[in-house]
mmCIF file of C-alpha atoms and ligand atoms in Angstrom:
data_model
loop_
_atom_site.group_PDB
_atom_site.id
_atom_site.type_symbol
_atom_site.label_atom_id
_atom_site.label_comp_id
_atom_site.label_asym_id
_atom_site.label_seq_id
_atom_site.Cartn_x
_atom_site.Cartn_y
_atom_site.Cartn_z
ATOM 1 C CA MET A 50 125.676 108.686 45.361
ATOM 2 C CA TYR A 51 123.056 111.033 45.601
ATOM 3 C CA THR A 52 119.288 110.091 44.663
ATOM 4 C CA LEU A 53 116.468 112.854 44.231
ATOM 5 C CA GLY A 54 113.340 111.238 44.951
ATOM 6 C CA ILE A 55 109.899 112.524 43.595
ATOM 7 C CA GLU A 56 106.601 111.632 44.823
ATOM 8 C CA THR A 57 103.203 113.174 43.652
ATOM 9 C CA SER A 58 100.556 110.257 43.200
ATOM 10 C CA CYS A 59 98.075 111.437 45.686
ATOM 11 C CA ASP A 60 97.741 114.427 47.673
ATOM 12 C CA GLU A 61 101.318 114.623 48.941
ATOM 13 C CA THR A 62 103.932 116.646 47.225
ATOM 14 C CA SER A 63 107.189 115.071 48.366
ATOM 15 C CA CYS A 64 110.895 115.522 47.564
ATOM 16 C CA ALA A 65 113.608 113.417 49.300
ATOM 17 C CA VAL A 66 117.479 112.998 48.714
ATOM 18 C CA THR A 67 119.383 109.802 49.839
ATOM 19 C CA LYS A 68 123.077 109.344 50.009
ATOM 20 C CA ASN A 69 123.189 105.646 48.951
ATOM 21 C CA CYS A 70 120.608 103.874 51.170
ATOM 22 C CA GLU A 71 120.697 106.756 54.055
ATOM 23 C CA VAL A 72 117.688 109.600 53.813
ATOM 24 C CA ILE A 73 119.416 112.809 54.148
ATOM 25 C CA SER A 74 116.089 114.630 53.629
ATOM 26 C CA ASN A 75 112.695 114.086 52.979
ATOM 27 C CA ILE A 76 110.268 116.941 52.528
ATOM 28 C CA THR A 77 106.361 116.779 52.366
ATOM 29 C CA ILE A 78 103.762 119.227 51.796
ATOM 30 C CA SER A 79 100.182 117.529 51.750
ATOM 31 C CA SER A 80 97.114 119.383 50.353
ATOM 32 C CA LEU A 81 95.225 117.328 52.920
ATOM 33 C CA LYS A 82 93.691 120.367 54.615
ATOM 34 C CA GLU A 83 92.097 121.206 51.202
ATOM 35 C CA HIS A 84 90.402 118.178 50.807
ATOM 36 C CA LYS A 85 89.206 118.105 54.342
ATOM 37 C CA LYS A 86 85.480 119.540 53.803
ATOM 38 C CA TYR A 87 84.813 116.902 51.140
ATOM 39 C CA GLY A 88 85.842 113.913 53.323
ATOM 40 C CA GLY A 89 88.306 112.622 50.321
ATOM 41 C CA VAL A 90 91.026 113.423 48.019
ATOM 42 C CA ILE A 91 89.443 115.797 45.126
ATOM 43 C CA PRO A 92 91.970 114.896 42.161
ATOM 44 C CA GLU A 93 92.111 118.288 40.782
ATOM 45 C CA ILE A 94 92.674 119.979 44.065
ATOM 46 C CA ALA A 95 95.363 117.533 44.472
ATOM 47 C CA THR A 96 96.943 118.277 40.848
ATOM 48 C CA ARG A 97 96.752 121.905 41.616
ATOM 49 C CA ALA A 98 98.569 121.832 44.700
ATOM 50 C CA HIS A 99 101.407 119.690 43.378
ATOM 51 C CA LEU A 100 101.949 122.444 40.735
ATOM 52 C CA LYS A 101 102.140 124.821 43.282
ATOM 53 C CA ASN A 102 104.523 123.361 45.866
ATOM 54 C CA ILE A 103 106.797 121.019 43.760
ATOM 55 C CA ASN A 104 109.557 123.353 43.013
ATOM 56 C CA ARG A 105 109.222 124.628 46.441
ATOM 57 C CA VAL A 106 109.430 121.177 47.885
ATOM 58 C CA PHE A 107 112.422 120.404 45.582
ATOM 59 C CA GLU A 108 114.407 123.462 46.641
ATOM 60 C CA LEU A 109 113.819 122.668 50.430
ATOM 61 C CA ALA A 110 115.096 118.921 49.893
ATOM 62 C CA LEU A 111 118.113 120.175 48.540
ATOM 63 C CA LYS A 112 118.644 122.742 50.949
ATOM 64 C CA THR A 113 117.921 120.449 53.945
ATOM 65 C CA ALA A 114 120.443 117.726 52.293
ATOM 66 C CA ASN A 115 122.812 120.602 51.689
ATOM 67 C CA ILE A 116 123.382 119.782 48.321
ATOM 68 C CA THR A 117 123.344 121.786 44.999
ATOM 69 C CA LYS A 118 121.276 120.193 41.943
ATOM 70 C CA LYS A 119 124.559 119.351 40.358
ATOM 71 C CA LYS A 120 125.356 116.743 42.968
ATOM 72 C CA ILE A 121 122.400 114.640 41.964
ATOM 73 C CA ASP A 122 123.422 111.384 40.457
ATOM 74 C CA LEU A 123 120.007 109.785 39.919
ATOM 75 C CA ILE A 124 116.203 110.789 39.701
ATOM 76 C CA ALA A 125 113.411 108.439 40.777
ATOM 77 C CA VAL A 126 110.072 109.124 40.325
ATOM 78 C CA THR A 127 106.580 107.620 41.293
ATOM 79 C CA ASN A 128 105.275 106.994 37.891
ATOM 80 C CA ARG A 129 102.550 104.272 38.843
ATOM 81 C CA PRO A 130 99.855 103.967 40.118
ATOM 82 C CA GLY A 131 98.054 107.154 41.354
ATOM 83 C CA LEU A 132 95.776 110.028 40.441
ATOM 84 C CA ILE A 133 96.735 110.568 36.941
ATOM 85 C CA GLY A 134 96.881 114.330 37.044
ATOM 86 C CA SER A 135 99.002 114.070 40.195
ATOM 87 C CA LEU A 136 101.410 111.687 38.560
ATOM 88 C CA VAL A 137 101.798 113.964 35.541
ATOM 89 C CA VAL A 138 103.116 116.717 37.719
ATOM 90 C CA GLY A 139 105.805 114.648 39.195
ATOM 91 C CA VAL A 140 106.817 112.443 36.073
ATOM 92 C CA ASN A 141 107.526 116.136 33.948
ATOM 93 C CA PHE A 142 109.081 117.602 36.866
ATOM 94 C CA ALA A 143 111.275 114.389 36.991
ATOM 95 C CA LYS A 144 111.895 114.592 33.331
ATOM 96 C CA ALA A 145 112.798 118.111 33.274
ATOM 97 C CA ILE A 146 115.433 117.944 35.908
ATOM 98 C CA SER A 147 116.685 114.802 34.094
ATOM 99 C CA LEU A 148 117.121 116.584 30.927
ATOM 100 C CA ALA A 149 118.726 119.498 32.514
ATOM 101 C CA LEU A 150 121.080 117.769 34.613
ATOM 102 C CA LYS A 151 121.875 114.921 31.960
ATOM 103 C CA LYS A 152 121.318 112.246 34.796
ATOM 104 C CA PRO A 153 119.208 108.914 34.694
ATOM 105 C CA LEU A 154 115.721 108.907 35.351
ATOM 106 C CA ILE A 155 113.921 105.717 37.002
ATOM 107 C CA GLY A 156 109.886 105.333 37.373
ATOM 108 C CA ILE A 157 109.001 103.523 40.539
ATOM 109 C CA ASN A 158 106.093 101.818 41.345
ATOM 110 C CA HIS A 159 104.385 103.564 44.527
ATOM 111 C CA LEU A 160 103.113 100.263 46.048
ATOM 112 C CA HIS A 161 106.698 98.551 45.714
ATOM 113 C CA ALA A 162 107.904 101.884 47.440
ATOM 114 C CA HIS A 163 105.927 101.476 50.195
ATOM 115 C CA PHE A 164 107.008 97.761 51.199
ATOM 116 C CA PHE A 165 110.736 99.090 50.637
ATOM 117 C CA ALA A 166 110.173 101.422 53.358
ATOM 118 C CA PRO A 167 111.128 99.082 56.206
ATOM 119 C CA TYR A 168 114.437 98.957 54.196
ATOM 120 C CA LEU A 169 115.424 102.703 54.483
ATOM 121 C CA ASP A 170 117.908 104.087 56.689
ATOM 122 C CA TYR A 171 118.791 100.864 58.224
ATOM 123 C CA ASN A 172 120.808 99.569 55.245
ATOM 124 C CA ASN A 173 118.998 96.310 55.935
ATOM 125 C CA LYS A 174 120.637 93.928 53.133
ATOM 126 C CA ILE A 175 117.207 92.672 51.279
ATOM 127 C CA LYS A 176 116.935 88.759 51.847
ATOM 128 C CA PHE A 177 114.703 87.402 49.120
ATOM 129 C CA PRO A 178 112.103 85.897 48.921
ATOM 130 C CA PHE A 179 109.782 87.872 51.059
ATOM 131 C CA LEU A 180 106.067 88.546 51.309
ATOM 132 C CA SER A 181 104.696 92.041 51.536
ATOM 133 C CA LEU A 182 101.696 94.005 52.920
ATOM 134 C CA VAL A 183 100.653 97.251 51.625
ATOM 135 C CA VAL A 184 97.576 99.087 53.270
ATOM 136 C CA SER A 185 97.210 102.378 52.391
ATOM 137 C CA GLY A 186 94.158 104.789 51.306
ATOM 138 C CA GLY A 187 94.171 103.519 47.914
ATOM 139 C CA HIS A 188 95.136 100.036 48.077
ATOM 140 C CA THR A 189 95.126 96.713 50.056
ATOM 141 C CA GLU A 190 97.690 93.983 48.651
ATOM 142 C CA ILE A 191 99.632 91.135 49.442
ATOM 143 C CA TYR A 192 102.635 90.252 47.347
ATOM 144 C CA GLN A 193 105.035 87.389 46.887
ATOM 145 C CA VAL A 194 108.424 89.099 46.282
ATOM 146 C CA LYS A 195 110.933 86.759 44.677
ATOM 147 C CA SER A 196 113.185 89.748 43.568
ATOM 148 C CA PHE A 197 112.170 93.042 42.369
ATOM 149 C CA ASN A 198 111.964 91.628 38.899
ATOM 150 C CA GLU A 199 109.434 88.960 40.210
ATOM 151 C CA ILE A 200 106.617 90.512 41.894
ATOM 152 C CA LYS A 201 103.420 88.321 42.220
ATOM 153 C CA THR A 202 99.972 89.936 43.661
ATOM 154 C CA LEU A 203 98.599 86.966 46.091
ATOM 155 C CA GLY A 204 95.631 88.875 47.035
ATOM 156 C CA ARG A 205 94.214 92.390 46.991
ATOM 157 C CA THR A 206 90.787 94.154 47.804
ATOM 158 C CA ARG A 207 88.264 93.557 45.446
ATOM 159 C CA ASP A 208 86.488 96.773 46.243
ATOM 160 C CA ASP A 209 87.367 99.653 48.641
ATOM 161 C CA ALA A 210 90.959 99.800 50.120
ATOM 162 C CA CYS A 211 91.204 99.433 54.076
ATOM 163 C CA GLY A 212 92.194 103.012 54.612
ATOM 164 C CA GLU A 213 89.725 104.449 52.448
ATOM 165 C CA VAL A 214 87.004 102.475 54.565
ATOM 166 C CA PHE A 215 88.519 104.286 57.699
ATOM 167 C CA ASP A 216 87.880 107.610 55.930
ATOM 168 C CA LYS A 217 84.347 106.817 54.588
ATOM 169 C CA ILE A 218 83.472 105.698 58.108
ATOM 170 C CA ALA A 219 85.024 108.692 59.844
ATOM 171 C CA LYS A 220 83.299 110.957 57.634
ATOM 172 C CA ALA A 221 79.634 109.459 57.868
ATOM 173 C CA TYR A 222 80.235 109.494 61.759
ATOM 174 C CA HIS A 223 81.529 113.174 61.768
ATOM 175 C CA LEU A 224 84.521 112.022 63.133
ATOM 176 C CA GLY A 225 86.932 114.066 61.110
ATOM 177 C CA TYR A 226 89.242 113.442 58.011
ATOM 178 C CA PRO A 227 91.419 111.441 57.559
ATOM 179 C CA GLY A 228 89.570 108.552 59.289
ATOM 180 C CA GLY A 229 92.361 106.431 60.044
ATOM 181 C CA PRO A 230 94.257 108.388 62.641
ATOM 182 C CA VAL A 231 91.005 109.386 64.240
ATOM 183 C CA ILE A 232 89.728 106.149 64.404
ATOM 184 C CA ASP A 233 93.048 104.902 65.873
ATOM 185 C CA LYS A 234 92.790 107.137 68.674
ATOM 186 C CA LEU A 235 89.382 106.567 69.656
ATOM 187 C CA PHE A 236 89.881 102.593 69.377
ATOM 188 C CA ASN A 237 88.964 101.272 72.695
ATOM 189 C CA ASP A 238 89.954 97.540 73.138
ATOM 190 C CA ALA A 239 87.100 96.823 75.775
ATOM 191 C CA TYR A 240 84.648 97.556 72.544
ATOM 192 C CA LYS A 241 86.472 95.602 69.708
ATOM 193 C CA LYS A 242 83.879 92.927 70.108
ATOM 194 C CA GLU A 243 80.883 94.687 70.993
ATOM 195 C CA PHE A 244 79.570 94.239 67.455
ATOM 196 C CA LEU A 245 80.849 91.217 65.463
ATOM 197 C CA PHE A 246 81.343 92.984 61.890
ATOM 198 C CA LYS A 247 82.748 90.679 59.330
ATOM 199 C CA CYS A 248 84.832 91.705 56.239
ATOM 200 C CA GLY A 249 84.920 89.575 52.833
ATOM 201 C CA LYS A 250 87.512 87.475 52.145
ATOM 202 C CA ILE A 251 88.145 84.978 48.952
ATOM 203 C CA GLY A 252 91.111 82.937 48.965
ATOM 204 C CA PHE A 253 93.795 86.146 49.653
ATOM 205 C CA ASP A 254 91.370 88.548 48.273
ATOM 206 C CA LEU A 255 89.601 90.986 50.564
ATOM 207 C CA SER A 256 86.496 92.972 50.380
ATOM 208 C CA PHE A 257 85.843 95.912 52.604
ATOM 209 C CA SER A 258 82.455 97.285 51.051
ATOM 210 C CA GLY A 259 80.347 95.110 53.025
ATOM 211 C CA ILE A 260 81.814 96.218 56.622
ATOM 212 C CA LYS A 261 81.397 99.940 55.286
ATOM 213 C CA THR A 262 77.593 99.355 54.510
ATOM 214 C CA ALA A 263 77.193 97.333 57.807
ATOM 215 C CA LEU A 264 78.482 100.716 59.706
ATOM 216 C CA MET A 265 76.264 103.013 57.720
ATOM 217 C CA TYR A 266 73.163 101.008 58.662
ATOM 218 C CA LYS A 267 74.023 100.813 62.396
ATOM 219 C CA LYS A 268 74.281 104.621 61.959
ATOM 220 C CA ILE A 269 70.862 104.873 60.674
ATOM 221 C CA GLN A 270 69.423 102.423 63.163
ATOM 222 C CA MET A 271 70.858 104.092 66.181
ATOM 223 C CA GLU A 272 69.971 107.589 65.040
ATOM 224 C CA LYS A 273 66.246 106.199 64.919
ATOM 225 C CA ASN A 274 66.538 105.019 68.448
ATOM 226 C CA GLY A 275 68.514 108.188 69.596
ATOM 227 C CA GLU A 276 71.469 106.360 70.545
ATOM 228 C CA PHE A 277 74.029 107.424 68.211
ATOM 229 C CA ASN A 278 76.116 109.379 70.701
ATOM 230 C CA LEU A 279 79.734 109.461 71.018
ATOM 231 C CA LYS A 280 80.188 106.243 73.172
ATOM 232 C CA MET A 281 78.080 104.311 70.553
ATOM 233 C CA LYS A 282 80.431 105.608 67.703
ATOM 234 C CA ILE A 283 83.573 104.474 69.858
ATOM 235 C CA LYS A 284 81.909 101.125 70.284
ATOM 236 C CA LEU A 285 81.070 100.833 66.435
ATOM 237 C CA VAL A 286 84.495 102.125 64.991
ATOM 238 C CA SER A 287 86.396 99.767 67.508
ATOM 239 C CA SER A 288 84.300 96.957 66.331
ATOM 240 C CA PHE A 289 85.253 97.763 62.850
ATOM 241 C CA GLN A 290 88.872 98.650 63.452
ATOM 242 C CA TYR A 291 89.148 95.105 65.063
ATOM 243 C CA SER A 292 87.498 93.323 62.262
ATOM 244 C CA ALA A 293 89.196 95.018 59.302
ATOM 245 C CA LEU A 294 92.766 94.625 60.718
ATOM 246 C CA GLU A 295 92.525 91.182 62.111
ATOM 247 C CA THR A 296 91.260 90.194 58.746
ATOM 248 C CA ILE A 297 93.999 91.559 56.893
ATOM 249 C CA ILE A 298 96.406 90.002 59.604
ATOM 250 C CA LYS A 299 94.771 86.454 59.244
ATOM 251 C CA THR A 300 95.055 86.665 55.553
ATOM 252 C CA THR A 301 98.720 87.397 55.753
ATOM 253 C CA LEU A 302 99.278 84.748 57.942
ATOM 254 C CA GLU A 303 97.840 82.096 55.761
ATOM 255 C CA ALA A 304 100.030 83.463 53.232
ATOM 256 C CA VAL A 305 102.975 82.929 55.229
ATOM 257 C CA ASN A 306 101.843 79.574 55.896
ATOM 258 C CA LYS A 307 100.969 78.521 52.340
ATOM 259 C CA PHE A 308 104.169 79.665 50.873
ATOM 260 C CA LYS A 309 106.421 79.070 53.986
ATOM 261 C CA ILE A 310 108.081 82.464 53.739
ATOM 262 C CA TYR A 311 108.480 84.186 57.167
ATOM 263 C CA ARG A 312 109.839 87.642 56.231
ATOM 264 C CA VAL A 313 107.077 90.395 55.731
ATOM 265 C CA ALA A 314 107.722 93.702 54.871
ATOM 266 C CA CYS A 315 104.864 95.846 55.550
ATOM 267 C CA GLY A 316 103.932 99.597 54.345
ATOM 268 C CA GLY A 317 101.324 102.065 53.530
ATOM 269 C CA GLY A 318 99.405 104.866 55.546
ATOM 270 C CA VAL A 319 97.214 102.193 57.419
ATOM 271 C CA LEU A 320 100.519 100.691 58.862
ATOM 272 C CA ALA A 321 100.895 103.964 61.290
ATOM 273 C CA ASN A 322 97.746 102.271 63.075
ATOM 274 C CA GLN A 323 99.051 101.396 66.645
ATOM 275 C CA TYR A 324 96.718 98.456 67.116
ATOM 276 C CA LEU A 325 98.165 96.922 63.982
ATOM 277 C CA ARG A 326 101.791 97.448 64.807
ATOM 278 C CA GLU A 327 101.329 96.057 68.043
ATOM 279 C CA ARG A 328 99.520 92.791 66.919
ATOM 280 C CA LEU A 329 102.174 92.284 64.216
ATOM 281 C CA LEU A 330 105.054 92.740 66.836
ATOM 282 C CA GLU A 331 103.154 90.372 69.281
ATOM 283 C CA ILE A 332 102.963 87.673 66.504
ATOM 284 C CA GLU A 333 106.638 87.920 65.811
ATOM 285 C CA LYS A 334 107.342 87.488 69.284
ATOM 286 C CA GLN A 335 105.001 84.075 69.289
ATOM 287 C CA THR A 336 105.923 82.883 65.886
ATOM 288 C CA LYS A 337 109.048 82.564 63.598
ATOM 289 C CA ILE A 338 107.748 85.405 61.237
ATOM 290 C CA SER A 339 109.634 88.475 60.978
ATOM 291 C CA PHE A 340 107.595 91.611 60.310
ATOM 292 C CA LEU A 341 109.628 94.530 58.791
ATOM 293 C CA ILE A 342 107.488 97.526 59.471
ATOM 294 C CA SER A 343 107.682 100.635 57.805
ATOM 295 C CA PRO A 344 108.987 103.120 60.530
ATOM 296 C CA LYS A 345 105.835 105.491 61.248
ATOM 297 C CA LYS A 346 107.600 108.662 59.537
ATOM 298 C CA TYR A 347 107.558 106.467 56.216
ATOM 299 C CA THR A 348 104.272 104.879 56.638
ATOM 300 C CA GLY A 349 102.398 107.756 54.643
ATOM 301 C CA ASP A 350 103.167 108.718 50.839
ATOM 302 C CA ASN A 351 106.771 110.289 50.870
ATOM 303 C CA ALA A 352 109.842 110.366 48.486
ATOM 304 C CA ALA A 353 112.430 108.850 50.603
ATOM 305 C CA MET A 354 110.710 105.256 50.155
ATOM 306 C CA VAL A 355 110.890 106.492 46.290
ATOM 307 C CA ALA A 356 114.469 107.634 46.243
ATOM 308 C CA GLY A 357 115.579 104.506 48.238
ATOM 309 C CA LEU A 358 114.098 102.224 45.823
ATOM 310 C CA GLY A 359 115.284 104.072 42.757
ATOM 311 C CA PHE A 360 119.062 103.742 44.325
ATOM 312 C CA TYR A 361 118.305 99.966 45.073
ATOM 313 C CA LEU A 362 116.995 99.178 41.508
ATOM 314 C CA TYR A 363 119.456 101.318 39.746
ATOM 315 C CA ASN A 364 122.418 99.771 41.492
ATOM 316 C CA SER A 365 121.087 96.242 41.720
ATOM 317 C CA LEU A 366 119.394 95.677 38.181
ATOM 318 C CA GLY A 367 120.870 98.412 36.340
ATOM 319 C CA VAL A 368 117.329 99.626 35.432
ATOM 320 C CA THR A 369 116.492 103.044 33.962
ATOM 321 C CA HIS A 370 113.950 104.501 31.900
ATOM 322 C CA ASN A 371 114.173 106.921 29.193
ATOM 323 C CA LEU A 372 112.318 110.356 28.770
ATOM 324 C CA ARG A 373 109.538 108.585 27.197
ATOM 325 C CA MET A 374 108.489 107.061 30.261
ATOM 326 C CA LYS A 375 104.783 107.450 30.872
ATOM 327 C CA PRO A 376 102.725 107.976 34.131
ATOM 328 C CA GLU A 377 100.046 105.215 34.498
ATOM 329 C CA ALA A 378 97.337 105.631 36.597
ATOM 330 C CA ASN A 379 96.708 101.948 37.228
HETATM 331 P P1 AMP B 671 98.489 106.571 51.960
HETATM 332 O O1 AMP B 671 97.267 106.116 50.928
HETATM 333 O O2 AMP B 671 99.946 105.537 52.058
HETATM 334 O O3 AMP B 671 98.958 107.903 51.859
HETATM 335 O O4 AMP B 671 98.023 106.455 53.467
HETATM 336 C C1 AMP B 671 96.814 107.412 53.825
HETATM 337 C C2 AMP B 671 95.611 106.618 54.347
HETATM 338 O O5 AMP B 671 96.327 105.874 55.747
HETATM 339 C C3 AMP B 671 94.289 107.030 54.727
HETATM 340 O O6 AMP B 671 93.269 106.286 54.226
HETATM 341 C C4 AMP B 671 94.345 107.332 56.288
HETATM 342 O O7 AMP B 671 93.068 107.363 56.909
HETATM 343 C C5 AMP B 671 95.105 105.882 56.612
HETATM 344 N N1 AMP B 671 95.809 106.010 58.129
HETATM 345 C C6 AMP B 671 96.689 107.049 58.317
HETATM 346 N N2 AMP B 671 96.812 106.781 59.663
HETATM 347 C C7 AMP B 671 96.560 105.675 59.907
HETATM 348 C C8 AMP B 671 96.127 105.076 61.387
HETATM 349 N N3 AMP B 671 96.720 105.660 62.392
HETATM 350 N N4 AMP B 671 95.222 103.991 61.459
HETATM 351 C C9 AMP B 671 94.552 103.790 60.258
HETATM 352 N N5 AMP B 671 94.875 104.352 59.027
HETATM 353 C C10 AMP B 671 95.577 105.243 58.918
HETATM 354 MG MG1 MG B 672 100.316 105.424 49.276
#
């Protein structure tokens, strides 16, 4: 069965084709460069880029998969959550294809697709229940997944998402955009405890706006003292990364221990972080917890995870949506 996946929730225009569970093409064009000078995603620019790119990405995904449109059996599209203008482009494109080919259409929750990513390609049989961790530019969430019909949010950020704070700090420190990969590269283990920054935590809920403000005040203070050089920036961002990621890990482990669920599926852009990946694998070795971590190529927004989850839901639950399906920003 061939599934076409479509993802346009933020700044990546992506189309993918899966053959059952296997990803046979996954094409993404990002408008990232167009947002660079603003240090964050500008919704209007993202929407226009989707409009410009979607057809080309779709054609390329089919060409790479070596199939024609007629071979498509199912269309899966991200319809929530995301930037509303961006979602509208993908959802309407998907509806048009569904209507023209007379094939079923399924709306996919982008966050569920992120934690489905570790199950792609490997044809892993999904064992329920599991916990899941999604850390991205827009979300930081921990879920309890009893089945894809029963997903309970255990905790989430009460303000900024973790990836968003990586981006904002890097912007303020003139380190570049997006901030996550830059800070990941600059991270120096020797400096992780140089500044003892703290993140907010209430139960399984998290808060990152306080640590962001602390980093901003440090900048002002260091600039006044003429100490805000590259070495100081490295010390500051290393301490930030350590605190933010360790808080997420600690909260996840608390959820594991409370619910006695020892499988955690992890996805989202921040899961590309080397320190985070290594720490999760280290914990896995020392405990009975297994972390199913999204392969790096599927951590950022992509349509492969959307197609994969669409195929799974269609076959396991028989879920489809009709053409009245709406995009939902939240
Ligand atoms: P997404 O929202 O899933 O597309 O992920 C994008 C977010 O992931 C942005 O906020 C990036 O800064 C962040 N990100 C990407 N790579 C890394 C990395 N290596 N370390 C930390 N954050 C990252
Ligand atoms: Mg995302």
